[in-house]
Coordinates of C-alpha atoms in Angstrom, one line a residue:
Chain A
M29 CA 4.5 24.7 -20.3
A30 CA 5.1 28.3 -22.1
D31 CA 8.9 27.3 -22.7
D32 CA 7.4 24.1 -24.9
V33 CA 5.8 26.6 -27.4
V34 CA 8.1 26.9 -30.5
L35 CA 5.8 28.7 -32.7
R36 CA 3.0 31.5 -31.6
T37 CA 0.9 33.7 -33.6
S38 CA -0.9 36.3 -31.8
G39 CA -3.7 38.1 -32.8
L40 CA -2.4 37.8 -36.4
V41 CA -4.7 39.8 -38.9
K42 CA -4.1 40.5 -42.7
R43 CA -6.6 42.5 -45.0
F44 CA -6.4 42.6 -48.6
G45 CA -8.4 46.0 -49.3
A46 CA -12.1 44.9 -47.9
L47 CA -11.2 41.3 -47.8
T48 CA -10.0 40.0 -44.4
A49 CA -7.7 36.9 -45.3
V50 CA -6.6 36.1 -41.6
D51 CA -8.7 37.5 -38.7
H52 CA -7.2 37.2 -35.5
L53 CA -5.5 34.1 -35.4
D54 CA -3.8 32.7 -32.1
L55 CA -2.2 29.7 -32.9
E56 CA 0.6 27.4 -30.8
V57 CA 2.9 24.9 -31.9
K58 CA 4.7 23.0 -28.9
R59 CA 8.0 21.0 -29.4
G60 CA 7.6 17.6 -30.5
E61 CA 3.9 17.9 -32.0
V62 CA 2.5 18.1 -34.8
V63 CA -0.7 20.5 -35.6
G64 CA -2.6 20.6 -38.3
L65 CA -4.0 23.8 -39.8
L66 CA -7.2 22.5 -41.9
G67 CA -9.3 25.0 -43.9
P68 CA -10.8 24.6 -47.3
N69 CA -9.2 26.5 -50.1
G70 CA -8.9 30.2 -49.6
A71 CA -9.5 30.0 -45.7
G72 CA -6.3 31.5 -45.2
K73 CA -3.9 28.9 -44.3
S74 CA -1.0 29.9 -47.0
T75 CA -1.5 33.5 -46.0
T76 CA -1.0 32.7 -42.0
I77 CA 2.4 30.9 -43.0
G78 CA 3.3 33.5 -45.2
M79 CA 3.0 36.0 -42.4
I80 CA 4.7 33.4 -40.1
L81 CA 7.7 33.5 -42.6
G82 CA 7.6 37.3 -43.1
L83 CA 6.8 37.1 -46.5
V84 CA 3.3 38.7 -46.2
R85 CA 3.1 41.5 -43.7
P86 CA 0.4 41.4 -41.2
T87 CA -2.0 43.8 -40.9
A88 CA -1.6 43.5 -37.2
G89 CA -0.6 40.8 -34.7
S90 CA 2.7 39.1 -34.4
A91 CA 4.7 35.6 -35.1
Q92 CA 7.1 34.3 -32.9
V93 CA 9.6 31.6 -33.2
I94 CA 11.0 30.3 -30.4
G95 CA 10.0 33.6 -28.3
K96 CA 11.7 35.9 -31.3
D97 CA 9.5 38.0 -33.1
V98 CA 9.6 37.3 -36.8
K99 CA 9.3 41.3 -37.7
T100 CA 11.8 42.6 -35.1
H101 CA 14.1 39.7 -35.1
R102 CA 13.9 38.0 -38.6
E103 CA 17.2 36.5 -38.9
E104 CA 17.1 34.6 -35.4
A105 CA 13.4 33.6 -35.8
L106 CA 14.2 32.0 -39.4
A107 CA 17.1 30.5 -38.2
Q108 CA 15.2 28.2 -36.1
L109 CA 12.2 27.7 -38.8
G110 CA 12.3 25.7 -41.9
A111 CA 9.4 25.9 -44.3
M112 CA 8.2 24.0 -47.5
L113 CA 5.7 26.0 -49.4
E114 CA 2.7 24.9 -51.2
V115 CA 4.3 25.4 -54.1
T116 CA 8.2 24.2 -54.1
S117 CA 10.3 26.5 -55.8
F118 CA 13.8 25.8 -56.8
Y119 CA 16.2 27.0 -59.6
P120 CA 15.1 24.6 -62.9
H121 CA 19.0 24.8 -63.9
L122 CA 20.6 23.5 -60.9
S123 CA 20.5 20.0 -59.7
G124 CA 18.7 18.9 -56.7
R125 CA 22.0 18.9 -54.7
Q126 CA 23.0 22.1 -55.7
N127 CA 19.6 23.7 -55.0
L128 CA 20.5 22.3 -51.6
M129 CA 23.8 23.8 -51.6
A130 CA 22.8 27.1 -52.5
L131 CA 20.2 27.3 -50.0
A132 CA 22.9 25.5 -47.3
I133 CA 25.3 28.4 -48.1
L134 CA 22.6 31.1 -47.3
R135 CA 21.6 29.3 -44.1
G136 CA 25.3 29.0 -42.9
G137 CA 26.3 26.8 -39.6
G138 CA 26.7 23.3 -40.5
A139 CA 24.1 23.5 -43.0
R140 CA 26.2 22.3 -45.9
A141 CA 27.3 19.3 -44.3
R142 CA 23.6 17.9 -44.0
V143 CA 22.9 18.3 -47.6
D144 CA 23.8 14.9 -48.7
P145 CA 22.4 13.1 -45.4
L146 CA 19.2 15.1 -46.3
L147 CA 19.2 13.7 -50.0
K148 CA 19.7 10.2 -48.9
R149 CA 17.2 10.7 -46.0
L150 CA 14.7 11.9 -48.4
G151 CA 15.3 9.2 -50.8
L152 CA 17.0 11.6 -53.7
A153 CA 20.4 10.4 -53.4
D154 CA 20.5 8.7 -56.9
R155 CA 18.7 11.8 -58.5
A156 CA 21.0 14.3 -56.4
K157 CA 22.7 15.5 -59.7
S158 CA 19.6 16.0 -62.1
K159 CA 18.2 19.2 -63.0
F160 CA 15.3 20.2 -60.7
R161 CA 13.2 20.5 -63.6
T162 CA 13.6 17.0 -64.7
Y163 CA 12.2 16.3 -61.1
S164 CA 8.6 14.6 -60.6
L165 CA 6.1 16.3 -58.3
G166 CA 7.2 13.8 -55.7
M167 CA 10.6 14.5 -56.0
R168 CA 10.3 18.0 -55.7
Q169 CA 7.9 17.8 -52.6
R170 CA 10.7 15.9 -51.2
L171 CA 13.5 18.3 -52.2
G172 CA 11.2 20.9 -50.5
I173 CA 11.1 18.8 -47.2
A174 CA 14.7 18.3 -47.4
S175 CA 15.3 21.9 -47.9
T176 CA 13.4 22.7 -44.6
L177 CA 15.8 20.8 -42.5
L178 CA 19.1 22.2 -43.6
A179 CA 19.3 24.3 -40.7
N180 CA 18.2 21.9 -38.6
P181 CA 15.2 23.9 -37.5
A182 CA 13.2 23.6 -34.0
V183 CA 10.1 24.3 -36.1
V184 CA 9.0 22.9 -39.5
I185 CA 5.9 24.2 -41.5
L186 CA 4.9 21.7 -44.2
D187 CA 2.3 23.2 -46.5
E188 CA 0.5 20.8 -48.3
P189 CA 3.3 18.0 -48.3
G190 CA 1.2 15.6 -49.9
N191 CA -0.1 17.5 -52.9
G192 CA 0.4 15.2 -55.9
L193 CA 1.9 12.4 -53.9
D194 CA 0.7 8.8 -54.7
P195 CA -0.3 6.9 -51.9
A196 CA 2.9 5.4 -51.2
G197 CA 4.6 8.9 -51.1
Q198 CA 1.8 10.3 -48.8
R199 CA 2.5 7.6 -46.4
E200 CA 6.2 8.4 -46.7
I201 CA 5.5 11.7 -45.7
R202 CA 3.3 11.0 -43.2
E203 CA 6.2 8.9 -41.3
L204 CA 8.8 11.6 -41.9
T205 CA 6.3 14.2 -40.4
K206 CA 6.2 12.1 -37.4
E207 CA 9.9 11.4 -37.1
L208 CA 10.1 15.3 -37.1
A209 CA 8.0 15.6 -34.3
K210 CA 9.6 12.7 -32.6
E211 CA 12.9 14.6 -32.9
G212 CA 11.7 17.4 -30.7
R213 CA 10.7 19.5 -33.5
G214 CA 7.2 21.3 -33.5
V215 CA 5.5 20.7 -37.0
L216 CA 2.6 22.9 -38.3
L217 CA 1.2 20.9 -41.3
A218 CA -1.3 22.7 -43.4
S219 CA -3.4 20.4 -45.5
H220 CA -6.9 19.7 -47.2
L221 CA -6.1 16.0 -46.9
L222 CA -8.1 15.4 -43.9
H223 CA -6.9 11.6 -43.8
E224 CA -3.1 12.4 -43.7
V225 CA -4.2 15.0 -40.9
E226 CA -6.0 12.5 -39.0
L227 CA -3.2 10.1 -39.1
V228 CA -0.6 12.6 -38.4
C229 CA -1.6 15.3 -36.1
D230 CA -1.9 15.7 -32.0
R231 CA -4.0 18.8 -32.6
V232 CA -5.8 20.7 -35.2
V233 CA -6.8 23.8 -35.9
V234 CA -9.7 24.4 -38.6
I235 CA -9.6 28.0 -39.9
Q236 CA -12.5 29.5 -42.4
K237 CA -12.7 32.9 -44.0
G238 CA -9.5 33.4 -41.6
R239 CA -11.0 32.6 -38.5
I240 CA -10.5 29.7 -35.8
I241 CA -13.9 27.8 -36.1
A242 CA -12.4 24.5 -34.4
A243 CA -9.5 23.7 -32.4
G244 CA -8.3 20.7 -30.1
T245 CA -6.9 17.4 -30.5
I246 CA -8.6 15.0 -33.2
A247 CA -10.4 13.1 -30.0
E248 CA -12.0 16.6 -28.8
I249 CA -12.7 17.8 -32.4
T250 CA -14.3 14.4 -33.2
R251 CA -16.1 14.0 -29.9
G252 CA -18.9 16.2 -30.8
G253 CA -20.3 14.0 -33.6
S254 CA -21.0 10.3 -34.5
S255 CA -23.4 8.5 -36.4
Y256 CA -25.7 5.5 -36.8
E257 CA -27.0 3.4 -39.6
I258 CA -30.2 2.1 -38.6
V259 CA -31.8 -0.7 -40.8
V260 CA -35.5 -0.5 -40.5
A261 CA -38.6 -1.4 -42.3
E262 CA -40.9 1.7 -42.2
P263 CA -38.1 4.6 -42.8
A264 CA -39.7 7.6 -43.1
R265 CA -42.2 6.8 -39.6
A266 CA -38.8 5.9 -38.0
A267 CA -37.3 9.1 -39.2
E268 CA -40.0 10.8 -37.5
I269 CA -39.4 8.8 -34.4
V270 CA -36.2 9.6 -34.2
R271 CA -36.0 13.4 -34.8
R272 CA -37.4 13.5 -31.5
V273 CA -34.4 11.9 -29.5
E274 CA -32.4 14.2 -27.7
G275 CA -28.8 14.3 -29.4
V276 CA -30.2 13.7 -33.1
R277 CA -29.0 16.5 -35.0
D278 CA -29.7 15.2 -38.4
V279 CA -31.7 12.4 -40.0
R280 CA -31.1 11.2 -43.8
L281 CA -33.0 8.4 -45.0
T282 CA -31.3 5.7 -47.2
G283 CA -32.0 3.1 -49.3
R284 CA -31.9 0.4 -46.2
G285 CA -33.3 2.6 -43.3
L286 CA -31.9 6.0 -41.7
D287 CA -28.5 7.9 -41.6
V288 CA -28.5 9.7 -38.3
A289 CA -25.9 12.2 -37.0
A290 CA -26.4 12.4 -33.5
A291 CA -24.1 13.0 -29.8
P292 CA -22.0 9.8 -29.4
E293 CA -23.4 6.7 -26.7
I294 CA -27.3 7.4 -27.7
G295 CA -27.8 3.9 -29.3
E296 CA -29.9 2.6 -26.5
L297 CA -32.0 5.6 -26.6
L298 CA -33.1 5.5 -30.2
N299 CA -33.7 1.7 -30.2
R300 CA -36.1 2.3 -27.3
A301 CA -37.6 5.1 -29.3
L302 CA -38.2 3.1 -32.4
V303 CA -39.5 -0.4 -30.0
D304 CA -41.8 2.4 -28.1
A305 CA -43.5 3.2 -31.4
Q306 CA -43.7 -0.7 -32.6
L307 CA -40.7 -0.1 -35.0
F308 CA -38.1 -2.6 -34.7
A309 CA -34.9 -2.1 -36.2
S310 CA -32.9 -5.2 -37.6
A311 CA -29.7 -3.2 -37.3
I312 CA -28.5 -0.1 -35.6
V313 CA -24.7 0.2 -36.2
P314 CA -22.5 3.0 -34.4
R315 CA -20.2 4.9 -36.5
G316 CA -17.5 7.3 -35.3
S317 CA -17.2 10.8 -37.0
S318 CA -14.2 11.0 -39.1
L319 CA -12.5 14.1 -38.9
E320 CA -13.4 14.6 -42.6
D321 CA -17.4 14.4 -41.3
V322 CA -16.7 16.9 -38.8
F323 CA -14.7 19.2 -41.0
L324 CA -17.5 19.5 -43.6
E325 CA -20.0 19.8 -41.0
L326 CA -18.0 22.7 -39.6
T327 CA -17.1 24.3 -42.8
E328 CA -20.9 24.1 -44.3
K329 CA -21.9 25.3 -41.0
E330 CA -19.8 28.4 -41.4
N331 CA -20.5 28.8 -44.8
D332 CA -24.4 29.0 -44.0
A333 CA -23.8 31.6 -41.5
P334 CA -24.6 35.1 -42.2
P335 CA -21.8 37.3 -42.6
A336 CA -20.9 39.3 -39.6
A337 CA -22.2 42.7 -39.3
Chain B
M22 CA 24.6 39.4 -46.1
L23 CA 28.0 38.0 -47.0
R24 CA 26.3 34.3 -46.9
L25 CA 23.4 35.4 -49.2
L26 CA 26.2 36.9 -51.9
R27 CA 28.0 33.5 -51.4
S28 CA 24.7 31.8 -52.2
E29 CA 23.8 34.5 -55.2
V30 CA 27.3 33.8 -57.0
Y31 CA 27.2 30.3 -56.6
R32 CA 23.7 30.2 -58.3
V33 CA 24.7 32.7 -61.0
V34 CA 27.9 31.0 -62.2
R35 CA 25.8 28.0 -63.1
R36 CA 23.5 29.5 -65.2
W37 CA 23.9 29.8 -68.9
M38 CA 23.0 33.2 -69.5
P39 CA 25.6 35.1 -68.1
W40 CA 28.2 32.7 -70.0
V41 CA 26.1 32.8 -73.3
L42 CA 26.3 36.6 -73.3
L43 CA 30.2 36.6 -72.6
L44 CA 30.5 34.4 -75.5
M45 CA 28.6 36.6 -77.8
V46 CA 30.5 39.7 -77.1
I47 CA 34.0 37.5 -77.6
A48 CA 32.5 36.1 -80.9
L49 CA 31.2 39.4 -82.4
S50 CA 34.5 41.1 -81.6
F51 CA 36.3 39.1 -83.8
V52 CA 33.6 39.1 -86.5
L53 CA 33.5 43.0 -86.6
Y54 CA 37.1 43.5 -86.8
E55 CA 37.4 40.7 -89.6
L56 CA 34.5 42.0 -91.3
I57 CA 35.5 45.4 -91.2
W58 CA 39.0 44.5 -92.6
V59 CA 37.6 41.9 -95.1
T60 CA 35.2 44.6 -96.8
S61 CA 37.3 47.4 -96.6
N62 CA 40.5 45.9 -97.9
V63 CA 38.7 44.4 -101.0
Q64 CA 37.0 47.9 -101.9
L65 CA 40.4 49.6 -101.3
Q66 CA 42.3 47.3 -103.7
A67 CA 39.4 47.6 -106.1
L68 CA 39.6 51.5 -105.9
R69 CA 43.2 51.4 -106.0
A70 CA 43.1 49.0 -109.2
G71 CA 40.5 51.1 -110.6
T72 CA 38.3 48.2 -110.8
A73 CA 35.5 49.6 -108.5
T74 CA 32.1 49.4 -110.0
P75 CA 31.6 53.1 -111.0
N76 CA 29.0 54.8 -109.0
P77 CA 27.8 58.4 -109.9
N78 CA 26.6 59.2 -106.3
A79 CA 29.9 57.9 -104.4
P80 CA 32.4 60.2 -103.5
P81 CA 35.8 60.9 -105.4
P82 CA 37.6 58.0 -105.3
E83 CA 40.5 60.0 -103.5
L84 CA 37.9 60.5 -100.7
Q85 CA 36.7 56.8 -100.8
I86 CA 40.5 55.7 -100.4
R87 CA 41.2 58.1 -97.4
S88 CA 38.0 56.9 -95.9
L89 CA 38.7 53.3 -96.0
E90 CA 42.2 53.6 -94.9
S91 CA 41.2 55.8 -92.1
A92 CA 38.5 52.6 -91.3
I93 CA 41.5 50.0 -91.5
Q94 CA 43.7 52.3 -89.1
S95 CA 40.9 51.9 -86.7
L96 CA 41.4 48.5 -86.5
R97 CA 45.1 48.9 -84.8
P98 CA 45.3 48.2 -81.0
S99 CA 46.2 51.5 -80.1
R100 CA 42.8 52.9 -81.3
L101 CA 41.0 50.1 -79.2
T102 CA 38.9 52.6 -77.3
D103 CA 37.7 53.9 -80.9
L104 CA 36.2 50.7 -82.2
G105 CA 36.6 48.0 -79.8
M106 CA 35.3 49.7 -76.9
G107 CA 32.3 51.0 -78.9
L108 CA 31.3 47.3 -79.7
V109 CA 31.9 46.3 -76.2
T110 CA 29.7 49.2 -74.7
G111 CA 27.2 49.3 -77.6
L112 CA 26.5 45.6 -77.4
G113 CA 26.9 46.1 -73.3
S114 CA 24.1 48.3 -73.0
I115 CA 21.6 45.8 -74.3
L116 CA 22.8 43.0 -73.2
M117 CA 23.2 44.5 -69.4
I118 CA 19.7 45.2 -69.9
V119 CA 18.7 41.6 -70.4
F120 CA 20.8 40.2 -67.7
A121 CA 19.7 42.7 -65.2
A122 CA 16.0 42.0 -66.0
S123 CA 16.8 38.3 -66.2
H124 CA 18.7 38.3 -63.3
I125 CA 15.8 39.5 -60.9
G126 CA 12.7 38.4 -62.7
T127 CA 13.3 35.3 -63.0
E128 CA 13.4 35.0 -59.2
W129 CA 9.3 35.8 -59.4
A130 CA 9.2 33.6 -62.3
W131 CA 10.6 30.3 -60.5
G132 CA 9.1 31.6 -57.1
T133 CA 12.4 31.2 -55.7
L134 CA 12.3 35.0 -54.1
R135 CA 10.0 32.9 -51.8
T136 CA 12.4 30.2 -51.0
L137 CA 15.3 32.7 -50.2
L138 CA 13.1 34.8 -47.8
A139 CA 11.9 31.8 -46.1
S140 CA 15.1 30.7 -45.6
G141 CA 16.5 33.7 -43.7
A142 CA 17.1 36.2 -46.6
S143 CA 16.1 39.5 -46.0
R144 CA 14.3 41.7 -48.6
L145 CA 16.9 44.6 -48.4
G146 CA 19.7 41.6 -48.2
F147 CA 18.2 40.2 -51.6
L148 CA 18.4 43.7 -53.7
V149 CA 21.7 44.5 -52.3
T150 CA 23.1 41.0 -53.7
K151 CA 21.4 41.4 -56.6
Y152 CA 22.8 44.7 -57.3
V153 CA 26.5 43.8 -56.3
T154 CA 26.3 41.0 -58.2
L155 CA 25.4 42.8 -61.4
V156 CA 27.8 45.5 -61.3
A157 CA 30.5 42.7 -60.8
Y158 CA 29.1 41.0 -64.0
A159 CA 29.1 44.0 -65.8
A160 CA 32.7 44.3 -64.6
V161 CA 33.4 41.0 -66.1
Y162 CA 31.8 41.6 -69.1
M163 CA 33.8 44.6 -69.9
A164 CA 37.0 42.7 -69.1
V165 CA 36.2 40.1 -71.5
G166 CA 35.1 42.4 -73.8
I167 CA 38.0 44.4 -74.0
A168 CA 40.4 41.5 -73.8
A169 CA 38.3 40.1 -76.9
A170 CA 38.4 43.3 -79.0
L171 CA 42.2 43.5 -78.3
A172 CA 42.8 40.2 -79.0
A173 CA 40.9 40.5 -82.3
S174 CA 42.6 43.9 -83.1
F175 CA 46.0 42.2 -82.7
V176 CA 44.9 39.2 -85.1
V177 CA 43.3 41.5 -87.4
S178 CA 46.3 43.8 -87.5
S179 CA 49.0 41.2 -88.0
Q180 CA 46.9 39.9 -91.1
A181 CA 46.5 43.5 -92.2
G182 CA 50.5 44.4 -91.6
L183 CA 49.3 47.2 -89.4
D184 CA 51.3 48.7 -86.5
T185 CA 50.2 46.8 -83.1
S186 CA 52.2 49.1 -80.7
G187 CA 51.3 51.8 -78.7
V188 CA 48.5 50.0 -76.5
D189 CA 47.4 52.6 -73.5
A190 CA 46.5 50.7 -70.8
G191 CA 45.6 53.6 -68.5
L192 CA 43.3 55.0 -71.3
I193 CA 41.8 51.8 -71.8
A194 CA 41.2 51.0 -68.3
S195 CA 39.6 54.7 -68.0
A196 CA 37.6 54.2 -71.0
A197 CA 36.2 50.7 -69.3
G198 CA 35.3 52.4 -66.2
R199 CA 33.2 55.0 -68.2
G200 CA 31.6 52.5 -70.0
L201 CA 30.9 50.4 -66.7
Y202 CA 29.4 53.7 -65.1
A203 CA 27.3 54.2 -68.2
F204 CA 25.7 50.7 -67.9
L205 CA 24.3 51.8 -64.2
P206 CA 21.2 53.6 -65.1
Y207 CA 20.0 51.1 -67.7
M208 CA 20.8 48.0 -65.6
A209 CA 19.1 49.9 -62.4
L210 CA 16.0 50.6 -64.6
A211 CA 15.8 47.1 -65.9
S212 CA 15.9 45.9 -62.8
L213 CA 13.4 48.2 -61.3
I214 CA 10.7 47.5 -64.2
A215 CA 11.4 43.4 -63.7
L216 CA 10.6 44.0 -60.1
W217 CA 7.7 46.1 -59.9
F218 CA 5.9 43.9 -62.4
R219 CA 7.6 40.5 -61.2
S220 CA 8.5 39.7 -64.8
A221 CA 11.8 39.5 -66.4
G222 CA 10.6 40.0 -69.9
G223 CA 8.9 43.4 -68.8
G224 CA 12.1 44.5 -67.7
I225 CA 14.0 43.5 -70.8
A226 CA 11.4 44.9 -73.0
A227 CA 10.9 48.2 -71.2
G228 CA 14.6 48.6 -70.7
L229 CA 15.3 48.3 -74.4
V230 CA 12.6 50.4 -75.7
I231 CA 13.3 53.4 -73.3
N232 CA 17.3 53.0 -74.4
F233 CA 16.2 53.1 -78.0
T234 CA 13.5 55.6 -78.0
E235 CA 15.0 58.1 -75.5
S236 CA 17.8 58.9 -77.7
I237 CA 15.7 59.5 -80.6
A238 CA 13.2 61.5 -78.5
A239 CA 16.1 63.6 -77.2
G240 CA 17.5 64.1 -81.1
L241 CA 13.6 65.3 -81.9
L242 CA 13.2 67.6 -79.1
I243 CA 16.5 69.6 -79.8
S244 CA 15.9 69.6 -83.3
L245 CA 12.4 71.3 -82.7
N246 CA 13.7 73.6 -80.3
R247 CA 17.7 74.2 -79.3
D248 CA 16.6 76.0 -76.6
L249 CA 15.0 72.6 -74.9
A250 CA 18.2 70.9 -75.0
W251 CA 18.6 71.0 -71.3
I252 CA 15.5 68.8 -70.9
A253 CA 17.2 66.4 -73.5
N254 CA 20.5 66.5 -71.0
L255 CA 18.4 65.9 -68.3
G256 CA 17.7 62.2 -69.5
I257 CA 20.0 59.2 -69.8
S258 CA 20.9 58.8 -73.2
R259 CA 22.9 62.0 -73.9
N260 CA 24.7 62.0 -70.7
V261 CA 25.9 58.2 -71.7
Q262 CA 26.9 59.7 -75.0
A263 CA 29.0 62.6 -73.1
I264 CA 30.7 59.9 -71.1
A265 CA 31.6 57.7 -73.7
R266 CA 33.0 60.4 -76.1
A267 CA 35.5 61.3 -73.4
S268 CA 37.1 57.9 -74.1
A269 CA 37.2 58.5 -77.9
T270 CA 41.0 58.9 -79.3
A271 CA 39.5 60.0 -82.8
D272 CA 38.2 63.3 -83.4
T273 CA 34.8 63.0 -82.6
N274 CA 34.0 66.7 -82.1
A275 CA 30.5 67.6 -82.9
P276 CA 29.7 69.1 -86.0
P277 CA 29.4 72.7 -86.2
G278 CA 26.1 74.3 -85.0
A279 CA 25.4 71.0 -83.1
V280 CA 24.1 71.5 -79.5
P281 CA 27.0 70.3 -77.2
L282 CA 26.8 67.3 -74.9
P283 CA 26.8 67.8 -71.3
D284 CA 30.1 68.3 -69.7
Q285 CA 31.7 65.1 -67.9
A286 CA 30.6 66.1 -64.3
Q287 CA 27.1 67.1 -65.2
A288 CA 26.7 63.6 -67.3
A289 CA 28.5 61.9 -64.3
L290 CA 25.8 63.4 -62.0
V291 CA 22.7 63.0 -64.1
L292 CA 23.5 59.3 -64.2
A293 CA 24.2 58.9 -60.8
I294 CA 20.7 60.9 -59.8
W295 CA 18.9 58.2 -62.4
T296 CA 20.6 55.0 -61.0
L297 CA 19.9 56.3 -57.4
I298 CA 16.2 57.0 -58.2
F299 CA 15.6 53.7 -59.7
V300 CA 17.2 51.8 -56.8
T301 CA 15.3 53.8 -54.1
L302 CA 12.2 53.0 -55.7
A303 CA 12.9 49.2 -56.3
V304 CA 14.3 48.8 -52.5
W305 CA 10.6 50.9 -51.5
R306 CA 9.1 48.5 -53.5
L307 CA 10.2 45.3 -52.6
R308 CA 10.1 45.9 -48.8
N309 CA 6.3 47.1 -49.2
R310 CA 5.4 44.2 -51.0
D311 CA 3.6 41.0 -50.0
I312 CA 5.8 38.0 -51.5
T313 CA 2.8 35.8 -52.7
L314 CA 2.2 33.3 -55.4
A315 CA -0.1 35.4 -57.4

């Protein structure tokens, strides 16, 4: 439903001279869902977020928050948007609480009343009076997330929230991200921690060189690929046989046999082809592709592609 | 805009720098007054007693005594617009450059400009808020500086047995207003450079260099060719001097033959134009710039 869309970018383009950092990017985040924005370094994730926030001027296209264009209705749009940028930046001479208070005064509304509850929610209450410059990286990230929620926004953008966090900290952020979506907010999560994205996101958008190269649910994205580990006595000959099977994309020799990238559910076909060639596999182990496998495959493929004319 | 201004005030009063600068002008006021009193008095006593070390290049003792007595008289509260104001505005022109550049440049260094803009502040609102707080701070500085200089003047005058009456509040207020006005182009310049190059250090350095070298360049230009004085009069320094001179109670007429400073109206107009140019450039630059990490 169109009303459920809380964040939308339409044909967003950003060019820096000859370099096109973002190329006609269309993106939607709905209420209550977490959308992962994936891409290798320099893919255009932060530039996209910068354009949504009005920090970076789009060359073309627009971004809307709750239907309000960020360019023409900036104040109304940003009132419904909380963003944690890749590098969390606060005033070093102020405490965590004072930093939030300064932003809460700027936000207005009931933001000031949310400062202490947010510090508690993010586990910063004990260090609320410490100067920001004394905070660890994890505390800075948590303060950054707290700042996004001051305005009780409908949309939350988290740019690499797990950066520099230990596994426990990353898990906390994951749980929090899910909570934000459960509260009915739309969350755009830019990350290169694919495991994090896989565990949290309802949908993902993969971008490379500023263009969307894949989009969909995790299941949709990973469905196109799975792999099999085949343990067999004559791996070189087996590889020749397996390569001819329909649906096989790639075959690599391993110490014990083969690693076969293929469409899902063709294990029986692989077994039959080997048996027909008098090769008997001692094991054919199916493995679903992880988001990481697909991401690497997609981005490598894109890198290998010749540049557009 | 009002919320942004309140947030700005909340942040700036919690910085050390503005307080340190105020402490500097308070401390230096007392140091200057005390130093002038002590050194002048010691020399005066020595000259009167005939125990001063003879110096063949020095003017006759009567002249030296008159000069020292005049220096001591300038410590009186009624002469605040000469000595005290000179210190407050002279030091202020440097401190305001430092503060203005830091006030804007650190937002880049700390990355907090992105945080503010992402939290709903507009670019124009950001600049307006910065300028409003800069001018407000300059006014506070001027008030504190004058109060400190006045206090120092009373303390030292009491020590020296000088007349402490005759303080003209209207004259002091007028001088403070002129001093504050003369800060504006330098503050606008330092902010512009800090904003353009995204560096507080750059703004401070460039602001100070221009502050010091422009008056030297103007002097050189006039000494080379008096007919080119009109060019020097289009700069900042000679117009600041013209504004400041109007506040003095002592005889500060230019020596015979010197090229006269611009008149008050012209000086005020030229300084306003420079300020407007710097502010306009800053607004244009910020509005057209992508706020990135790089």
